[in-house]
XYZ file of C-alpha atoms in Angstrom:
429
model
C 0.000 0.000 0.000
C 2.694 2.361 0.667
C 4.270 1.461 -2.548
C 0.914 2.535 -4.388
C 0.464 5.884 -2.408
C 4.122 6.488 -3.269
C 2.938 6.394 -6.660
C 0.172 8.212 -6.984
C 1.899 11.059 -5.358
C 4.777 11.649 -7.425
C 2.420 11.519 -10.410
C 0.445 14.620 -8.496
C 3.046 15.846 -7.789
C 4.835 15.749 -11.087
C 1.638 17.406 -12.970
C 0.194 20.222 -10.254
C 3.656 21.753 -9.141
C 6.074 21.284 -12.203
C 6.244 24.982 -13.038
C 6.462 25.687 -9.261
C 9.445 23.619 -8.335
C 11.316 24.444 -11.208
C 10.716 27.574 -10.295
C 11.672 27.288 -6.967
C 14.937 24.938 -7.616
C 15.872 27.992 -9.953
C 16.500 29.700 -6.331
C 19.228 27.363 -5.592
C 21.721 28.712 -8.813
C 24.673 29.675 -7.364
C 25.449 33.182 -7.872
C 28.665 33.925 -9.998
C 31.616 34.966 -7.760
C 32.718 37.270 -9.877
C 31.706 39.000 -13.549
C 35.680 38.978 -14.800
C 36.807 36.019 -16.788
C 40.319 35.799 -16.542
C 41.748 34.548 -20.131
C 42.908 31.035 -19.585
C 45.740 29.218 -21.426
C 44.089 26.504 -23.367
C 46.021 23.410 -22.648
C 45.640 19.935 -24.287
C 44.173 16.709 -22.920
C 44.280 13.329 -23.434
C 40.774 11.950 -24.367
C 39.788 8.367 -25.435
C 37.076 10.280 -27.868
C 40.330 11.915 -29.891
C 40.156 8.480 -30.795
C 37.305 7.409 -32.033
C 36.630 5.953 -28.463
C 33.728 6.318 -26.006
C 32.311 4.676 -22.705
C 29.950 4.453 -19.771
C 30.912 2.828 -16.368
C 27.770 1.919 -14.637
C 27.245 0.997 -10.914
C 23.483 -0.500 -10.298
C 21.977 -1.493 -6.733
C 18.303 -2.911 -6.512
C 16.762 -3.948 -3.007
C 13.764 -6.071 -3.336
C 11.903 -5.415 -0.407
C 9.606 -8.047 0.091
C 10.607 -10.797 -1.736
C 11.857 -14.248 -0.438
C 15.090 -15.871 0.166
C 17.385 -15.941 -2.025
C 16.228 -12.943 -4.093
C 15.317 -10.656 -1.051
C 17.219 -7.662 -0.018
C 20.120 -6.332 -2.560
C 18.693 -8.826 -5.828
C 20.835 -6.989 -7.849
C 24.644 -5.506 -7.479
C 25.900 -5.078 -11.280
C 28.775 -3.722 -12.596
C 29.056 -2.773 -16.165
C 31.564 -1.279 -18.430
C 29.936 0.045 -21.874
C 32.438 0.866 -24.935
C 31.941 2.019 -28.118
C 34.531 2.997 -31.156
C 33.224 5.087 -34.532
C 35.699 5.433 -37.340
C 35.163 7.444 -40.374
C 36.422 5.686 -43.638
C 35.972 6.571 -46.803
C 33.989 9.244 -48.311
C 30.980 8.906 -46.658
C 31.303 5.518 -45.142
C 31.660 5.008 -41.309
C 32.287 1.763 -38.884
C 30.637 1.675 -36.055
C 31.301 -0.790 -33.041
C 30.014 -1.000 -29.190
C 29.613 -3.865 -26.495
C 28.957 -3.828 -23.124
C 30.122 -6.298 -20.154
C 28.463 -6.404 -16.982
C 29.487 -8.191 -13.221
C 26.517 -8.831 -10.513
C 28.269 -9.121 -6.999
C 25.139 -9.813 -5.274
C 25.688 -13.602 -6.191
C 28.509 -13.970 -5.058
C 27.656 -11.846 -1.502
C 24.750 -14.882 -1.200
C 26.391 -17.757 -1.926
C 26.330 -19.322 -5.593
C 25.294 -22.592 -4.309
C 21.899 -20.693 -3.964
C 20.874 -20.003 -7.391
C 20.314 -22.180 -10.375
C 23.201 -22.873 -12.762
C 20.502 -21.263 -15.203
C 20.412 -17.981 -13.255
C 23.637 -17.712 -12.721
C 24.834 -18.262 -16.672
C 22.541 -15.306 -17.517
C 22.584 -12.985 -14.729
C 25.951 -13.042 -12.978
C 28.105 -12.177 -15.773
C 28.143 -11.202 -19.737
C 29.758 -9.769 -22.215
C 27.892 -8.512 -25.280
C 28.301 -7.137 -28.387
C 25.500 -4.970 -29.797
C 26.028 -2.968 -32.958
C 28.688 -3.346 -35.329
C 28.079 -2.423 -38.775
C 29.084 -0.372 -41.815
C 27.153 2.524 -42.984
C 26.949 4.942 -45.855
C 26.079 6.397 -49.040
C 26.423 4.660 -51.993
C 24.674 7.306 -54.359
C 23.051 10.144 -53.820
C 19.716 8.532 -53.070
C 20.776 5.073 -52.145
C 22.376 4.246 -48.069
C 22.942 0.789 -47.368
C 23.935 -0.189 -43.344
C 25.157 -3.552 -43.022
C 26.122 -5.679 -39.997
C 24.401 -5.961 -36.680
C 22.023 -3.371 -35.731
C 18.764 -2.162 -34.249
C 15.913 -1.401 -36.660
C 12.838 0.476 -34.957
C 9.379 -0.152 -36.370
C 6.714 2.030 -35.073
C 5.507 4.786 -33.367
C 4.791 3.610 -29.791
C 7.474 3.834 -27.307
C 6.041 1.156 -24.865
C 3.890 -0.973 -26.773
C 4.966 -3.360 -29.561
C 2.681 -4.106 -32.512
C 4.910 -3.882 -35.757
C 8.446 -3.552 -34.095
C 9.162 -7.050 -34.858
C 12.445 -7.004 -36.203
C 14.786 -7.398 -32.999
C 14.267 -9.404 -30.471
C 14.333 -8.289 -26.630
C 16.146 -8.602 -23.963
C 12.958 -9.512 -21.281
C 15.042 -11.225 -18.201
C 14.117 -8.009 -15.843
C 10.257 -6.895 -16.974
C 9.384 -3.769 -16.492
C 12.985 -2.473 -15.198
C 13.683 -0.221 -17.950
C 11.807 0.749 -21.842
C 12.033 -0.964 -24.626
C 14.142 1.369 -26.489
C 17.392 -0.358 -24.173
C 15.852 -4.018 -24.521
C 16.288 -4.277 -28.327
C 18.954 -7.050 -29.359
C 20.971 -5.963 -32.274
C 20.868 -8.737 -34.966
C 22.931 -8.590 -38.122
C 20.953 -7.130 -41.116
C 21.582 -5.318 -44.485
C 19.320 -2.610 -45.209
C 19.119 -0.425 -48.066
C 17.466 3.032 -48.003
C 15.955 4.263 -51.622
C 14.969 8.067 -51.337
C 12.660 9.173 -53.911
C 10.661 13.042 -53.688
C 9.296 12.505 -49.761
C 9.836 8.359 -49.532
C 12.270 5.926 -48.100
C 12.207 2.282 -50.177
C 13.931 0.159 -47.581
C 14.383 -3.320 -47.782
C 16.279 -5.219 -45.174
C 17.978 -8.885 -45.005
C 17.904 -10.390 -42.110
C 21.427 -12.645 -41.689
C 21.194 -14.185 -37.618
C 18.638 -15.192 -36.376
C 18.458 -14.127 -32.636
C 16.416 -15.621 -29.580
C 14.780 -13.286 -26.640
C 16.700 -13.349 -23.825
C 14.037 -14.145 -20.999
C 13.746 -14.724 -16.980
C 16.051 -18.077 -16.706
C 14.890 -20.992 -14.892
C 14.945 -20.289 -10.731
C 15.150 -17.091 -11.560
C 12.922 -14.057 -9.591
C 11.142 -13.579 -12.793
C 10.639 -16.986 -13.872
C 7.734 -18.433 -11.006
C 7.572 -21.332 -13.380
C 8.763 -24.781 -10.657
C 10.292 -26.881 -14.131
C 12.649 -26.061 -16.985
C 10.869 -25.530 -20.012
C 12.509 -26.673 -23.061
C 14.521 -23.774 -25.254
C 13.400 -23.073 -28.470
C 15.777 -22.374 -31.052
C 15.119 -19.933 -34.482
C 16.824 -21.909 -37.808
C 19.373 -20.122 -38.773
C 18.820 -19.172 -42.227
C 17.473 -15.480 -43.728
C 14.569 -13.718 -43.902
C 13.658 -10.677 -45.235
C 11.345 -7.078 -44.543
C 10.522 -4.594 -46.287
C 9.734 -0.759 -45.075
C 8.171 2.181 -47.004
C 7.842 5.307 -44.961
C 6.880 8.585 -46.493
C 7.153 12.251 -44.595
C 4.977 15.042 -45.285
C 3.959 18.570 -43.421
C 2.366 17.659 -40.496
C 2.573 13.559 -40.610
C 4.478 10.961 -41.548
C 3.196 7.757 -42.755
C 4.854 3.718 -42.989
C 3.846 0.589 -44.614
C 5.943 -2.628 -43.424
C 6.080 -6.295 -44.705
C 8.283 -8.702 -42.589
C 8.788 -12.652 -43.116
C 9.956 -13.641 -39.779
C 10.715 -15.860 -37.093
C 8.164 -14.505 -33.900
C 9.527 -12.694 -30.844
C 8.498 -14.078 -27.524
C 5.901 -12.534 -25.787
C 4.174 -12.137 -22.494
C 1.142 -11.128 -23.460
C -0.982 -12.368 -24.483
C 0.265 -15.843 -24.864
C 3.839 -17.375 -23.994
C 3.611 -20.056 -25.843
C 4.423 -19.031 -29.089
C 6.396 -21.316 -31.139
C 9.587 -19.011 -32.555
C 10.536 -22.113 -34.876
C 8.127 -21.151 -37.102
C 7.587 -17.672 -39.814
C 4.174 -15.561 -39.782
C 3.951 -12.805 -42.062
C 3.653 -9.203 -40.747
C 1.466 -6.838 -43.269
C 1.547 -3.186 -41.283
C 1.407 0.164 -41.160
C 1.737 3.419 -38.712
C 0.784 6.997 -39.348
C 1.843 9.979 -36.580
C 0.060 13.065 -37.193
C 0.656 16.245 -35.183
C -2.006 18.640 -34.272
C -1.369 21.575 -32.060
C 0.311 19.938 -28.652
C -0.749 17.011 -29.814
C 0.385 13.806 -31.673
C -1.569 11.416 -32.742
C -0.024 7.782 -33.348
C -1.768 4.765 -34.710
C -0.321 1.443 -35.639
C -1.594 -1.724 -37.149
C -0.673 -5.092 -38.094
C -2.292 -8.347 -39.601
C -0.191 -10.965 -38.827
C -0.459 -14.684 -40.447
C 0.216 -18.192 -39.585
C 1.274 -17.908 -35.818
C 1.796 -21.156 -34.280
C 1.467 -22.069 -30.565
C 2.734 -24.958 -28.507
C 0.273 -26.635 -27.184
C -1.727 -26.381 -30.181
C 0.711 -27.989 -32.736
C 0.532 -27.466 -36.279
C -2.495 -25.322 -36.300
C -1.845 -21.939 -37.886
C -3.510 -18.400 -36.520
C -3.902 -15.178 -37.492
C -3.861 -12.081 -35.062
C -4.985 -8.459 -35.933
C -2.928 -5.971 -33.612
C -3.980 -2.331 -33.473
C -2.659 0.511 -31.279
C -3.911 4.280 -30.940
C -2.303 6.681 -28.666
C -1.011 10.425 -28.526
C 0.974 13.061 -26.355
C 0.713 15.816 -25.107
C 2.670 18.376 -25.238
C 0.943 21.375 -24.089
C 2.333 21.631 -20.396
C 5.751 23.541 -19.773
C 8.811 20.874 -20.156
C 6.004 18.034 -19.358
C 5.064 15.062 -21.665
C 1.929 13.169 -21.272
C 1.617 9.784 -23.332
C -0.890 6.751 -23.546
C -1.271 4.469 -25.738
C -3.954 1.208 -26.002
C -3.625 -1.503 -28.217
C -5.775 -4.628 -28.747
C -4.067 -8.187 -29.946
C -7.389 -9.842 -31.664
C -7.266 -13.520 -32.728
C -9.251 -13.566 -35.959
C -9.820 -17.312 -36.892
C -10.090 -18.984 -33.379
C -12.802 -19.653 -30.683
C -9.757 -21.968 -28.632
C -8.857 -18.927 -26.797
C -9.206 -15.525 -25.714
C -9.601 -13.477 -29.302
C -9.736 -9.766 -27.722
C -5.994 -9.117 -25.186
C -6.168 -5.308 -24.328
C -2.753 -3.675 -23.220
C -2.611 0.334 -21.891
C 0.561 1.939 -21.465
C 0.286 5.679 -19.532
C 3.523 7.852 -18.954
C 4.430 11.420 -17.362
C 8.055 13.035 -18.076
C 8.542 16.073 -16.497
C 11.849 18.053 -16.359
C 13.205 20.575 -13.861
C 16.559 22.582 -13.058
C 16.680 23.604 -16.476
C 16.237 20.062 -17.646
C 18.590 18.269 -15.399
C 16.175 16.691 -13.322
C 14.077 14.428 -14.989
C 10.990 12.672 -12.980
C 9.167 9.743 -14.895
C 5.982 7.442 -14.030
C 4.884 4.534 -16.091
C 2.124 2.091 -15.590
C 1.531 -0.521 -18.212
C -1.450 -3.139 -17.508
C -3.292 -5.999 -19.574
C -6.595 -7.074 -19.853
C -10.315 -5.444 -21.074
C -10.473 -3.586 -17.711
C -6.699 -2.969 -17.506
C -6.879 -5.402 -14.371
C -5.075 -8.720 -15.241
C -2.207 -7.545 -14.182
C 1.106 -5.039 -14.754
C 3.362 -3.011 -13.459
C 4.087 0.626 -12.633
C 7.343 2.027 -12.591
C 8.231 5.581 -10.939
C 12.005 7.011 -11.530
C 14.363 10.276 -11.070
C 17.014 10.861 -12.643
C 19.774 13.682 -12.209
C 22.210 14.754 -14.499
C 25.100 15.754 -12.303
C 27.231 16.843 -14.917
C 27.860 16.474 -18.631
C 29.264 13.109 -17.601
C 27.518 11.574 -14.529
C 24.080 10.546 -13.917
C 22.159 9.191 -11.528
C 18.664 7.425 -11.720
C 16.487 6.595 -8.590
C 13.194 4.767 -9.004
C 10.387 2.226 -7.558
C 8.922 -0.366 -9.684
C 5.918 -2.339 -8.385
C 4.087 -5.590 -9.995
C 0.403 -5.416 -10.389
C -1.361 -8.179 -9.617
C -4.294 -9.612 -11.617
C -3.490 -13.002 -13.980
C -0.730 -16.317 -13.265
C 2.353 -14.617 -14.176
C 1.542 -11.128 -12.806
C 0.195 -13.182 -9.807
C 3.840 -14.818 -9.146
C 5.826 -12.328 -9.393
C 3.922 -9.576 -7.645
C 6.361 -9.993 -4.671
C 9.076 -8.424 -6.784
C 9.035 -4.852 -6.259
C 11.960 -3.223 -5.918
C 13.867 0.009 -4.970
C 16.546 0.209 -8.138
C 19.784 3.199 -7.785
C 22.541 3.492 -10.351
C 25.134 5.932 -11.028
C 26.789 6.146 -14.399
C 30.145 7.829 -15.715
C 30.717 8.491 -19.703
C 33.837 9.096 -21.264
């Protein structure tokens, strides 16, 4: 309960008083010791990003607070080094490389013999390499980027309906937004411009499986392993056509693809086998306002427990935000996942996504809610997610935040006892 009200204050908070307290932090400038500048000799420094080099050192803490053994108290003490290197070829062409490595101490401060071998393959340590591609011109209205990459599909930034190019990286739900879950997967994609449209087709060369909650892990309530599904590894293809015009811009999208796993609104889905993906988006701005719609008709799903039977799914989305309050976003977004050719299951899965960003201190302070819940009354279950972060200084953040699991269907149900207080602090160089 005090997790809720903790909630639902910031979120007041965050919309009556944002003018006020950014007003009021505006107090705190300091006031300039003195109005000479005294000419300083300019004197040269050593920096990784003369060449070509850049980096983020991360420390993360997060204290579950009312979870069990062995995932109560500190559940999470990670150490990660991100590094990335850009190089400028020729002409236009540029190589582009980054990885990231992470450590979680927290497993070893417990006791290994504690967790799952499972857990502690994909939790206590990794190393990672994300993109790593060439990209450039190779006439004036033809770009092709090739190697491993992120392609974005779509115009919602919390709810997936045609963004099904790369998979995710689920094993922490809810922690953080999809934008830092995509998996880079190695791709070719070409980009045609003619008058106000982009002809992009795109080769898909690996093959790439979510990573989800491993077996004994906080996130994974279920008590036996469940066997690992594997893509082929061969190539598919997609094909994007996005046009932008005063006011709106508009995309069509064709993708024959393996399926990403999903929680919602089935986990069974059997990633073995290709659907097609016929889908478009449109976002339209009017006054402090923009509009977003997405849809997709996607064929020949296959399911687990229903073996060789094919379905087809209709997914739409509407949603806008708003702009119109000082330095303060408002988004939401609903979409519906409707099984068209089925009476086996539930055809109509609702999913609502509702956000607040609001900045202060001359946009160093950033304060963030999220709640995203499933079902037709928004009630089979969720999460909400409430976070601060400070920019320090050009180079060091900080992010403090509260994320709380709604009850209201199985998974939801087992995991509810998750909730967590979550604190990093993050250098870049």
């Amino acid at each position: 309960m005090l997790t809720r009200l903790f909630f639902v204050s910031l979120l007041v908070t965050t919309l009556a008083v944002a003018d006020d307290v950014d007003a009021f932090m505006d107090g705190f400038d300091e006031e300039p010791l003195s109005t000479v500048v005294q000419p300083q000799k300019e004197e040269a420094k050593f920096s990784l990003s003369n060449y070509g080099i850049e980096g983020k050192f991360k420390q993360e803490f997060a204290y579950s607070y009312q979870n069990n053994a062995p995932h109560d108290r500190f559940s999470s003490l990670r150490t990660s080094l991100f590094l990335e290197y850009n190089r400028d070829l020729w002409k236009s062409f540029k190589f582009k490389i980054n990885g990231n490595g992470f450590y979680d101490l927290s497993y070893k401060m417990k006791g290994e013999e504690e967790f799952t071998k499972e857990e502690l393959n994909a939790l206590q340590s990794e190393v990672e390499l994300f993109d790593a591609y060439i990209q450039g011109s190779i006439t004036d209205d033809l770009d092709i980027k090739l190697g491993r990459q992120v392609i974005v599909w779509g115009k919602s930034d919390t709810i997936r309906v045609v963004d099904v190019l790369n998979p995710l990286d689920n094993r922490r739900p809810g922690m953080v937004d999809i934008e830092d879950l995509r998996l880079s997967s190695a791709m070719a994609k070409f980009d045609y411009y003619y008058k106000n449209w982009d002809i992009a087709p795109i080769v898909i060369l690996e093959q790439r499986e979510d990573k989800n909650p491993p077996y004994g892990g906080d996130f994974n309530p279920s008590p036996i392993k469940q066997p690992l599904q594997k893509k082929p590894n061969d190539v598919t293809y997609a094909l994007n056509i996005s046009g932008e015009f005063t006011g709106f811009d508009l995309d069509f999208y064709y993708a024959h693809v393996y399926p990403n796993f999903e929680f919602y609104p089935r986990t069974d889905v059997n990633i073995e086998n290709k659907i097609d993906m016929y889908g478009a988006a449109i976002a339209y701005v009017y006054g402090s306002l923009l509009l977003k719609g997405e849809a997709a008709y996607m064929q020949n799903y296959e399911f687990l427990q229903t073996g060789d039977e094919k379905f087809d799914r209709l997914d739409m989305l509407l949603g806008f935000e708003y702009n119109g309050i000082a330095d303060t976003t408002l988004s939401l977004d609903i979409a519906n996942k409707r099984f068209v050719n089925t009476n086996e299951f539930k055809k109509d899965n609702y999913q609502g996504a509702f956000r607040v960003t609001s900045d202060f201190k001359n946009a160093t302070v950033h304060l963030n809610y999220l709640v995203s819940a499933f079902g037709d009354t928004f009630s089979d279950g969720g999460y909400q997610r409430a976070w601060i972060v400070y920019d320090a200084s050009d180079s060091i953040k900080t992010t403090f935040g509260v994320v709380d699991y709604l009850k209201g269907n199985s998974f939801f149900d087992a995991i509810s006892d998750n909730d967590m207080l979550f604190y990093d602090i993050s250098y870049s160089f």
